[in-house]
mmCIF file of N, CA and C in Angstrom:
data_model
loop_
_atom_site.group_PDB
_atom_site.id
_atom_site.type_symbol
_atom_site.label_atom_id
_atom_site.label_comp_id
_atom_site.label_asym_id
_atom_site.label_seq_id
_atom_site.Cartn_x
_atom_site.Cartn_y
_atom_site.Cartn_z
ATOM 1 N N MET J 1 61.340 82.656 131.472
ATOM 2 C CA MET J 1 62.013 81.426 131.446
ATOM 3 C C MET J 1 63.319 81.490 130.737
ATOM 4 N N ILE J 2 64.358 81.005 131.312
ATOM 5 C CA ILE J 2 65.652 81.021 130.742
ATOM 6 C C ILE J 2 66.092 79.753 130.198
ATOM 7 N N ASP J 3 66.518 79.720 129.010
ATOM 8 C CA ASP J 3 66.937 78.443 128.274
ATOM 9 C C ASP J 3 68.407 78.491 128.319
ATOM 10 N N TRP J 4 69.058 77.861 129.230
ATOM 11 C CA TRP J 4 70.554 77.883 129.359
ATOM 12 C C TRP J 4 71.182 77.180 128.162
ATOM 13 N N LYS J 5 70.603 76.014 127.640
ATOM 14 C CA LYS J 5 71.222 75.290 126.620
ATOM 15 C C LYS J 5 71.330 76.078 125.291
ATOM 16 N N TYR J 6 70.109 76.640 124.883
ATOM 17 C CA TYR J 6 70.203 77.382 123.643
ATOM 18 C C TYR J 6 71.045 78.714 123.736
ATOM 19 N N GLY J 7 70.922 79.389 124.905
ATOM 20 C CA GLY J 7 71.754 80.553 125.132
ATOM 21 C C GLY J 7 73.241 80.336 125.047
ATOM 22 N N THR J 8 73.661 79.198 125.721
ATOM 23 C CA THR J 8 75.051 78.847 125.619
ATOM 24 C C THR J 8 75.490 78.352 124.259
ATOM 25 N N TYR J 9 74.592 77.725 123.569
ATOM 26 C CA TYR J 9 74.821 77.323 122.200
ATOM 27 C C TYR J 9 75.174 78.530 121.258
ATOM 28 N N ALA J 10 74.296 79.501 121.357
ATOM 29 C CA ALA J 10 74.378 80.703 120.544
ATOM 30 C C ALA J 10 75.666 81.474 120.980
ATOM 31 N N THR J 11 75.882 81.627 122.289
ATOM 32 C CA THR J 11 76.959 82.343 122.808
ATOM 33 C C THR J 11 78.370 81.751 122.360
ATOM 34 N N ILE J 12 78.394 80.331 122.307
ATOM 35 C CA ILE J 12 79.619 79.672 121.961
ATOM 36 C C ILE J 12 79.959 79.990 120.444
ATOM 37 N N TRP J 13 79.011 80.024 119.573
ATOM 38 C CA TRP J 13 79.308 80.268 118.154
ATOM 39 C C TRP J 13 79.774 81.708 118.008
ATOM 40 N N TRP J 14 79.202 82.631 118.762
ATOM 41 C CA TRP J 14 79.718 84.082 118.651
ATOM 42 C C TRP J 14 81.147 84.148 119.221
ATOM 43 N N ILE J 15 81.280 83.465 120.333
ATOM 44 C CA ILE J 15 82.658 83.579 120.961
ATOM 45 C C ILE J 15 83.875 82.989 120.039
ATOM 46 N N ILE J 16 83.404 81.885 119.348
ATOM 47 C CA ILE J 16 84.339 81.418 118.395
ATOM 48 C C ILE J 16 84.647 82.461 117.321
ATOM 49 N N LEU J 17 83.783 83.178 116.784
ATOM 50 C CA LEU J 17 83.915 84.173 115.828
ATOM 51 C C LEU J 17 84.764 85.321 116.391
ATOM 52 N N LEU J 18 84.444 85.748 117.591
ATOM 53 C CA LEU J 18 85.178 86.878 118.236
ATOM 54 C C LEU J 18 86.658 86.430 118.522
ATOM 55 N N ALA J 19 86.886 85.185 119.030
ATOM 56 C CA ALA J 19 88.187 84.761 119.308
ATOM 57 C C ALA J 19 88.972 84.571 118.100
ATOM 58 N N THR J 20 88.386 84.040 117.039
ATOM 59 C CA THR J 20 89.129 83.964 115.765
ATOM 60 C C THR J 20 89.577 85.280 115.202
ATOM 61 N N TYR J 21 88.731 86.282 115.221
ATOM 62 C CA TYR J 21 89.101 87.539 114.700
ATOM 63 C C TYR J 21 90.145 88.233 115.609
ATOM 64 N N SER J 22 89.958 88.274 116.837
ATOM 65 C CA SER J 22 90.951 88.900 117.667
ATOM 66 C C SER J 22 92.242 88.225 117.620
ATOM 67 N N THR J 23 92.294 86.910 117.485
ATOM 68 C CA THR J 23 93.606 86.169 117.420
ATOM 69 C C THR J 23 94.237 86.601 116.044
ATOM 70 N N ALA J 24 93.471 86.574 115.043
ATOM 71 C CA ALA J 24 94.086 86.910 113.650
ATOM 72 C C ALA J 24 94.544 88.393 113.685
ATOM 73 N N LYS J 25 93.878 89.208 114.363
ATOM 74 C CA LYS J 25 94.261 90.662 114.489
ATOM 75 C C LYS J 25 95.515 90.813 115.210
ATOM 76 N N GLU J 26 95.776 89.935 116.315
ATOM 77 C CA GLU J 26 96.963 90.112 117.071
ATOM 78 C C GLU J 26 98.107 89.462 116.313
ATOM 79 N N VAL J 27 97.942 88.344 115.586
ATOM 80 C CA VAL J 27 99.039 87.631 114.884
ATOM 81 C C VAL J 27 99.458 88.563 113.707
ATOM 82 N N THR J 28 98.551 89.030 112.878
ATOM 83 C CA THR J 28 98.891 89.840 111.791
ATOM 84 C C THR J 28 98.134 91.200 111.925
ATOM 85 N N ASN J 29 98.656 92.315 111.788
ATOM 86 C CA ASN J 29 98.071 93.610 111.856
ATOM 87 C C ASN J 29 97.459 94.037 110.454
ATOM 88 N N ASN J 30 97.291 93.086 109.582
ATOM 89 C CA ASN J 30 96.817 93.376 108.305
ATOM 90 C C ASN J 30 95.274 93.245 108.354
ATOM 91 N N PHE J 31 94.394 94.245 107.942
ATOM 92 C CA PHE J 31 93.047 94.147 107.985
ATOM 93 C C PHE J 31 92.563 93.132 107.029
ATOM 94 N N GLY J 32 93.159 93.065 105.843
ATOM 95 C CA GLY J 32 92.769 92.079 104.824
ATOM 96 C C GLY J 32 92.869 90.619 105.287
ATOM 97 N N ARG J 33 93.958 90.271 105.945
ATOM 98 C CA ARG J 33 94.066 88.849 106.415
ATOM 99 C C ARG J 33 93.136 88.601 107.575
ATOM 100 N N SER J 34 92.968 89.656 108.372
ATOM 101 C CA SER J 34 92.010 89.413 109.579
ATOM 102 C C SER J 34 90.562 89.335 109.016
ATOM 103 N N PHE J 35 90.181 90.101 108.086
ATOM 104 C CA PHE J 35 88.902 89.953 107.463
ATOM 105 C C PHE J 35 88.724 88.633 106.808
ATOM 106 N N LEU J 36 89.718 88.235 106.083
ATOM 107 C CA LEU J 36 89.706 86.821 105.372
ATOM 108 C C LEU J 36 89.556 85.744 106.491
ATOM 109 N N THR J 37 90.327 85.854 107.487
ATOM 110 C CA THR J 37 90.101 84.829 108.556
ATOM 111 C C THR J 37 88.777 84.886 109.193
ATOM 112 N N LEU J 38 88.287 86.010 109.399
ATOM 113 C CA LEU J 38 86.832 86.166 109.941
ATOM 114 C C LEU J 38 85.875 85.441 108.990
ATOM 115 N N CYS J 39 86.065 85.800 107.702
ATOM 116 C CA CYS J 39 85.107 85.175 106.736
ATOM 117 C C CYS J 39 85.212 83.611 106.679
ATOM 118 N N LEU J 40 86.383 83.092 106.799
ATOM 119 C CA LEU J 40 86.618 81.714 106.864
ATOM 120 C C LEU J 40 86.015 81.120 108.157
ATOM 121 N N ALA J 41 86.130 81.863 109.266
ATOM 122 C CA ALA J 41 85.517 81.318 110.445
ATOM 123 C C ALA J 41 84.023 81.346 110.344
ATOM 124 N N ILE J 42 83.433 82.397 109.683
ATOM 125 C CA ILE J 42 81.983 82.443 109.588
ATOM 126 C C ILE J 42 81.489 81.260 108.709
ATOM 127 N N ILE J 43 82.196 80.932 107.761
ATOM 128 C CA ILE J 43 81.815 79.879 106.823
ATOM 129 C C ILE J 43 81.810 78.555 107.649
ATOM 130 N N ILE J 44 82.899 78.338 108.417
ATOM 131 C CA ILE J 44 83.025 77.089 109.263
ATOM 132 C C ILE J 44 81.904 77.034 110.261
ATOM 133 N N VAL J 45 81.618 78.267 110.951
ATOM 134 C CA VAL J 45 80.570 78.180 111.849
ATOM 135 C C VAL J 45 79.125 77.920 111.285
ATOM 136 N N ILE J 46 78.875 78.490 110.061
ATOM 137 C CA ILE J 46 77.635 78.223 109.334
ATOM 138 C C ILE J 46 77.571 76.760 109.061
ATOM 139 N N ILE J 47 78.602 76.204 108.545
ATOM 140 C CA ILE J 47 78.471 74.702 108.168
ATOM 141 C C ILE J 47 78.367 73.864 109.381
ATOM 142 N N GLY J 48 79.121 74.223 110.424
ATOM 143 C CA GLY J 48 79.033 73.430 111.604
ATOM 144 C C GLY J 48 77.710 73.507 112.250
ATOM 145 N N SER J 49 77.139 74.781 112.362
ATOM 146 C CA SER J 49 75.767 74.885 112.894
ATOM 147 C C SER J 49 74.720 74.210 112.064
ATOM 148 N N TYR J 50 74.920 74.230 110.878
ATOM 149 C CA TYR J 50 73.876 73.526 109.944
ATOM 150 C C TYR J 50 73.844 72.105 110.234
ATOM 151 N N PHE J 51 74.907 71.448 110.256
ATOM 152 C CA PHE J 51 74.911 69.966 110.515
ATOM 153 C C PHE J 51 74.453 69.655 111.940
ATOM 154 N N TYR J 52 74.888 70.568 112.963
ATOM 155 C CA TYR J 52 74.431 70.270 114.293
ATOM 156 C C TYR J 52 72.946 70.572 114.494
ATOM 157 N N GLU J 53 72.466 71.548 113.828
ATOM 158 C CA GLU J 53 71.052 71.949 113.918
ATOM 159 C C GLU J 53 70.292 70.936 113.122
ATOM 160 N N HIS J 54 70.781 70.236 112.181
ATOM 161 C CA HIS J 54 70.039 69.295 111.390
ATOM 162 C C HIS J 54 69.798 68.025 112.199
ATOM 163 N N THR J 55 70.646 67.607 113.144
ATOM 164 C CA THR J 55 70.391 66.544 113.992
ATOM 165 C C THR J 55 69.729 66.895 115.328
ATOM 166 N N HIS J 56 69.748 68.184 115.657
ATOM 167 C CA HIS J 56 69.125 68.632 116.876
ATOM 168 C C HIS J 56 68.249 69.859 116.468
ATOM 169 N N PRO J 57 66.944 69.600 116.143
ATOM 170 C CA PRO J 57 66.122 70.707 115.667
ATOM 171 C C PRO J 57 65.646 71.614 116.764
ATOM 172 N N GLN J 58 65.915 71.342 118.000
ATOM 173 C CA GLN J 58 65.527 72.301 119.072
ATOM 174 C C GLN J 58 66.535 73.420 119.110
ATOM 175 N N PHE J 59 67.621 73.454 118.377
ATOM 176 C CA PHE J 59 68.547 74.474 118.417
ATOM 177 C C PHE J 59 68.486 75.379 117.134
ATOM 178 N N GLN J 60 67.477 75.069 116.260
ATOM 179 C CA GLN J 60 67.267 75.868 115.209
ATOM 180 C C GLN J 60 66.514 77.138 115.574
ATOM 181 N N GLU J 61 66.958 78.306 115.065
ATOM 182 C CA GLU J 61 66.270 79.563 115.495
ATOM 183 C C GLU J 61 64.910 79.674 115.037
ATOM 184 N N LYS J 62 64.604 79.067 113.981
ATOM 185 C CA LYS J 62 63.164 79.081 113.424
ATOM 186 C C LYS J 62 62.270 78.300 114.345
ATOM 187 N N ASN J 63 62.807 77.399 115.184
ATOM 188 C CA ASN J 63 61.962 76.665 116.093
ATOM 189 C C ASN J 63 61.952 77.234 117.529
ATOM 190 N N ARG J 64 62.333 78.510 117.630
ATOM 191 C CA ARG J 64 62.419 79.121 118.937
ATOM 192 C C ARG J 64 61.359 80.286 119.004
ATOM 193 N N THR J 65 60.803 80.533 120.192
ATOM 194 C CA THR J 65 59.999 81.687 120.317
ATOM 195 C C THR J 65 60.509 82.442 121.539
ATOM 196 N N SER J 66 60.315 83.691 121.617
ATOM 197 C CA SER J 66 60.739 84.526 122.754
ATOM 198 C C SER J 66 59.825 84.381 123.938
ATOM 199 N N THR J 67 60.340 84.371 125.110
ATOM 200 C CA THR J 67 59.614 84.191 126.350
ATOM 201 C C THR J 67 59.392 85.725 127.007
ATOM 202 N N VAL J 68 60.066 86.661 126.463
ATOM 203 C CA VAL J 68 59.919 88.036 126.920
ATOM 204 C C VAL J 68 59.564 88.834 125.651
ATOM 205 N N ASN J 69 58.432 89.516 125.677
ATOM 206 C CA ASN J 69 58.030 90.253 124.539
ATOM 207 C C ASN J 69 58.991 91.504 124.343
ATOM 208 N N HIS J 70 59.377 91.583 123.118
ATOM 209 C CA HIS J 70 60.237 92.811 122.580
ATOM 210 C C HIS J 70 61.606 92.853 123.293
ATOM 211 N N LEU J 71 62.034 91.844 123.883
ATOM 212 C CA LEU J 71 63.348 91.850 124.523
ATOM 213 C C LEU J 71 64.482 92.147 123.570
ATOM 214 N N ARG J 72 64.428 91.331 122.346
ATOM 215 C CA ARG J 72 65.437 91.561 121.423
ATOM 216 C C ARG J 72 65.627 92.959 120.940
ATOM 217 N N ALA J 73 64.478 93.593 120.624
ATOM 218 C CA ALA J 73 64.460 94.960 120.012
ATOM 219 C C ALA J 73 65.042 95.920 121.148
ATOM 220 N N ILE J 74 64.592 95.837 122.373
ATOM 221 C CA ILE J 74 65.073 96.717 123.367
ATOM 222 C C ILE J 74 66.514 96.415 123.741
ATOM 223 N N TRP J 75 66.864 95.216 123.790
ATOM 224 C CA TRP J 75 68.332 94.969 124.010
ATOM 225 C C TRP J 75 69.216 95.359 122.889
ATOM 226 N N VAL J 76 68.846 95.268 121.611
ATOM 227 C CA VAL J 76 69.650 95.705 120.489
ATOM 228 C C VAL J 76 69.722 97.137 120.422
ATOM 229 N N LEU J 77 68.697 97.892 120.897
ATOM 230 C CA LEU J 77 68.626 99.362 120.874
ATOM 231 C C LEU J 77 69.628 99.771 122.023
ATOM 232 N N PHE J 78 69.577 99.092 123.086
ATOM 233 C CA PHE J 78 70.611 99.432 124.214
ATOM 234 C C PHE J 78 71.985 99.258 123.811
ATOM 235 N N ILE J 79 72.290 98.090 123.194
ATOM 236 C CA ILE J 79 73.707 97.756 122.766
ATOM 237 C C ILE J 79 74.063 98.821 121.650
ATOM 238 N N LEU J 80 73.171 99.198 120.781
ATOM 239 C CA LEU J 80 73.444 100.297 119.809
ATOM 240 C C LEU J 80 73.913 101.620 120.462
ATOM 241 N N VAL J 81 73.100 101.953 121.421
ATOM 242 C CA VAL J 81 73.468 103.257 122.216
ATOM 243 C C VAL J 81 74.788 103.211 122.766
ATOM 244 N N VAL J 82 75.043 101.985 123.487
ATOM 245 C CA VAL J 82 76.335 101.862 124.093
ATOM 246 C C VAL J 82 77.473 101.775 123.084
ATOM 247 N N TYR J 83 77.257 101.121 121.947
ATOM 248 C CA TYR J 83 78.272 101.110 120.920
ATOM 249 C C TYR J 83 78.587 102.458 120.356
ATOM 250 N N LEU J 84 77.510 103.194 120.093
ATOM 251 C CA LEU J 84 77.773 104.552 119.532
ATOM 252 C C LEU J 84 78.393 105.481 120.639
ATOM 253 N N ALA J 85 78.095 105.300 121.866
ATOM 254 C CA ALA J 85 78.814 106.207 122.783
ATOM 255 C C ALA J 85 80.284 105.849 122.807
ATOM 256 N N VAL J 86 80.521 104.648 122.781
ATOM 257 C CA VAL J 86 81.972 104.243 122.887
ATOM 258 C C VAL J 86 82.680 104.446 121.505
ATOM 259 N N ALA J 87 82.012 104.135 120.431
ATOM 260 C CA ALA J 87 82.608 104.247 119.147
ATOM 261 C C ALA J 87 83.015 105.704 118.766
ATOM 262 N N LEU J 88 82.292 106.660 119.372
ATOM 263 C CA LEU J 88 82.602 108.013 119.066
ATOM 264 C C LEU J 88 83.844 108.497 119.878
ATOM 265 N N GLN J 89 84.199 107.775 120.938
ATOM 266 C CA GLN J 89 85.286 108.040 121.671
ATOM 267 C C GLN J 89 86.543 107.349 121.202
ATOM 268 N N VAL J 90 86.336 106.157 120.798
ATOM 269 C CA VAL J 90 87.483 105.284 120.182
ATOM 270 C C VAL J 90 87.256 105.007 118.696
ATOM 271 N N PRO J 91 88.080 105.641 117.899
ATOM 272 C CA PRO J 91 87.696 105.615 116.493
ATOM 273 C C PRO J 91 87.892 104.152 115.779
ATOM 274 N N HIS J 92 88.852 103.384 116.282
ATOM 275 C CA HIS J 92 89.126 102.078 115.719
ATOM 276 C C HIS J 92 88.763 101.010 116.655
ATOM 277 N N SER J 93 87.467 100.713 116.773
ATOM 278 C CA SER J 93 86.938 99.725 117.736
ATOM 279 C C SER J 93 86.212 98.499 117.048
ATOM 280 N N ASP J 94 86.997 97.816 116.080
ATOM 281 C CA ASP J 94 86.304 96.744 115.377
ATOM 282 C C ASP J 94 86.137 95.552 116.294
ATOM 283 N N ILE J 95 86.972 95.303 117.272
ATOM 284 C CA ILE J 95 86.762 94.242 118.169
ATOM 285 C C ILE J 95 85.570 94.517 119.053
ATOM 286 N N PHE J 96 85.506 95.808 119.370
ATOM 287 C CA PHE J 96 84.342 96.237 120.291
ATOM 288 C C PHE J 96 83.071 95.949 119.505
ATOM 289 N N PHE J 97 83.072 96.354 118.305
ATOM 290 C CA PHE J 97 81.867 96.118 117.364
ATOM 291 C C PHE J 97 81.525 94.658 117.438
ATOM 292 N N LEU J 98 82.423 93.732 117.227
ATOM 293 C CA LEU J 98 82.054 92.317 117.289
ATOM 294 C C LEU J 98 81.634 91.962 118.667
ATOM 295 N N THR J 99 82.160 92.438 119.706
ATOM 296 C CA THR J 99 81.717 92.106 121.129
ATOM 297 C C THR J 99 80.239 92.667 121.306
ATOM 298 N N CYS J 100 79.915 93.839 120.727
ATOM 299 C CA CYS J 100 78.531 94.324 120.759
ATOM 300 C C CYS J 100 77.596 93.488 119.970
ATOM 301 N N MET J 101 78.080 92.948 118.866
ATOM 302 C CA MET J 101 77.205 92.022 118.067
ATOM 303 C C MET J 101 76.926 90.710 118.839
ATOM 304 N N THR J 102 78.022 90.240 119.475
ATOM 305 C CA THR J 102 77.962 89.082 120.389
ATOM 306 C C THR J 102 76.929 89.191 121.467
ATOM 307 N N LEU J 103 76.974 90.289 122.150
ATOM 308 C CA LEU J 103 76.026 90.593 123.191
ATOM 309 C C LEU J 103 74.574 90.744 122.761
ATOM 310 N N ALA J 104 74.481 91.495 121.563
ATOM 311 C CA ALA J 104 73.138 91.719 120.967
ATOM 312 C C ALA J 104 72.515 90.464 120.517
ATOM 313 N N GLN J 105 73.159 89.387 120.124
ATOM 314 C CA GLN J 105 72.555 88.177 119.752
ATOM 315 C C GLN J 105 72.477 87.077 120.835
ATOM 316 N N SER J 106 73.407 87.125 121.731
ATOM 317 C CA SER J 106 73.596 86.053 122.773
ATOM 318 C C SER J 106 72.613 86.257 123.903
ATOM 319 N N VAL J 107 72.462 87.371 124.377
ATOM 320 C CA VAL J 107 71.629 87.644 125.615
ATOM 321 C C VAL J 107 70.167 87.388 125.277
ATOM 322 N N PRO J 108 69.566 87.809 124.138
ATOM 323 C CA PRO J 108 68.182 87.472 123.919
ATOM 324 C C PRO J 108 67.956 85.916 123.700
ATOM 325 N N ALA J 109 69.075 85.190 123.257
ATOM 326 C CA ALA J 109 68.885 83.788 123.017
ATOM 327 C C ALA J 109 68.699 83.013 124.392
ATOM 328 N N PHE J 110 69.010 83.601 125.494
ATOM 329 C CA PHE J 110 68.744 82.959 126.736
ATOM 330 C C PHE J 110 67.263 83.069 127.034
ATOM 331 N N PHE J 111 66.518 83.929 126.540
ATOM 332 C CA PHE J 111 65.095 84.179 126.840
ATOM 333 C C PHE J 111 64.245 83.734 125.703
ATOM 334 N N THR J 112 64.423 82.466 125.295
ATOM 335 C CA THR J 112 63.619 81.787 124.330
ATOM 336 C C THR J 112 63.117 80.419 124.829
ATOM 337 N N LYS J 113 62.227 79.844 124.052
ATOM 338 C CA LYS J 113 61.770 78.523 124.402
ATOM 339 C C LYS J 113 61.604 77.829 123.155
ATOM 340 N N TYR J 114 61.582 76.514 123.257
ATOM 341 C CA TYR J 114 61.452 75.497 122.097
ATOM 342 C C TYR J 114 59.958 75.467 121.784
ATOM 343 N N ALA J 115 59.540 75.856 120.527
ATOM 344 C CA ALA J 115 58.242 75.639 120.037
ATOM 345 C C ALA J 115 58.297 74.534 118.925
ATOM 346 N N LYS J 116 57.629 73.424 119.220
ATOM 347 C CA LYS J 116 57.773 72.341 118.378
ATOM 348 C C LYS J 116 57.316 72.622 116.976
ATOM 349 N N SER J 117 58.147 72.293 116.008
ATOM 350 C CA SER J 117 57.753 72.509 114.541
ATOM 351 C C SER J 117 56.701 71.397 114.173
ATOM 352 N N LYS J 118 56.066 71.643 112.935
ATOM 353 C CA LYS J 118 55.132 70.645 112.474
ATOM 354 C C LYS J 118 55.778 69.347 112.160
ATOM 355 N N SER J 119 57.071 69.278 111.788
ATOM 356 C CA SER J 119 57.705 68.058 111.418
ATOM 357 C C SER J 119 58.014 67.178 112.682
ATOM 358 N N ASP J 120 58.083 67.844 113.924
ATOM 359 C CA ASP J 120 58.395 67.139 115.136
ATOM 360 C C ASP J 120 57.162 66.447 115.772
ATOM 361 N N LYS J 121 55.972 66.771 115.337
ATOM 362 C CA LYS J 121 54.792 66.165 115.883
ATOM 363 C C LYS J 121 54.654 64.729 115.434
ATOM 364 N N ASN J 122 54.389 63.844 116.384
ATOM 365 C CA ASN J 122 54.229 62.429 116.010
ATOM 366 C C ASN J 122 52.770 62.019 116.172
#
């Protein structure tokens, strides 16, 4: 079963982080400023997702269960192998690292379902 809403929700947050970092890297070629911008974006995403998930508990990761057994582990292992194969060829691949992290977290998010928590039962 594919959950398009939660998968899209997870993908959007990761794309925001990826776009923020790549834009900051293009504007300034200084690693310190790019890292600081990424940290600021992470803080904004964490705060934004906290308030959004507080009003919509079906988007909280703790309320989700996987529909395909061991998909996350297999997918992360596959992404790790791809990353290592490319990272050995391209020494400075920080944007590729964030892209691999985005794929490793977003694709398994599509294969989850909402499991009602104890507080949601009426």
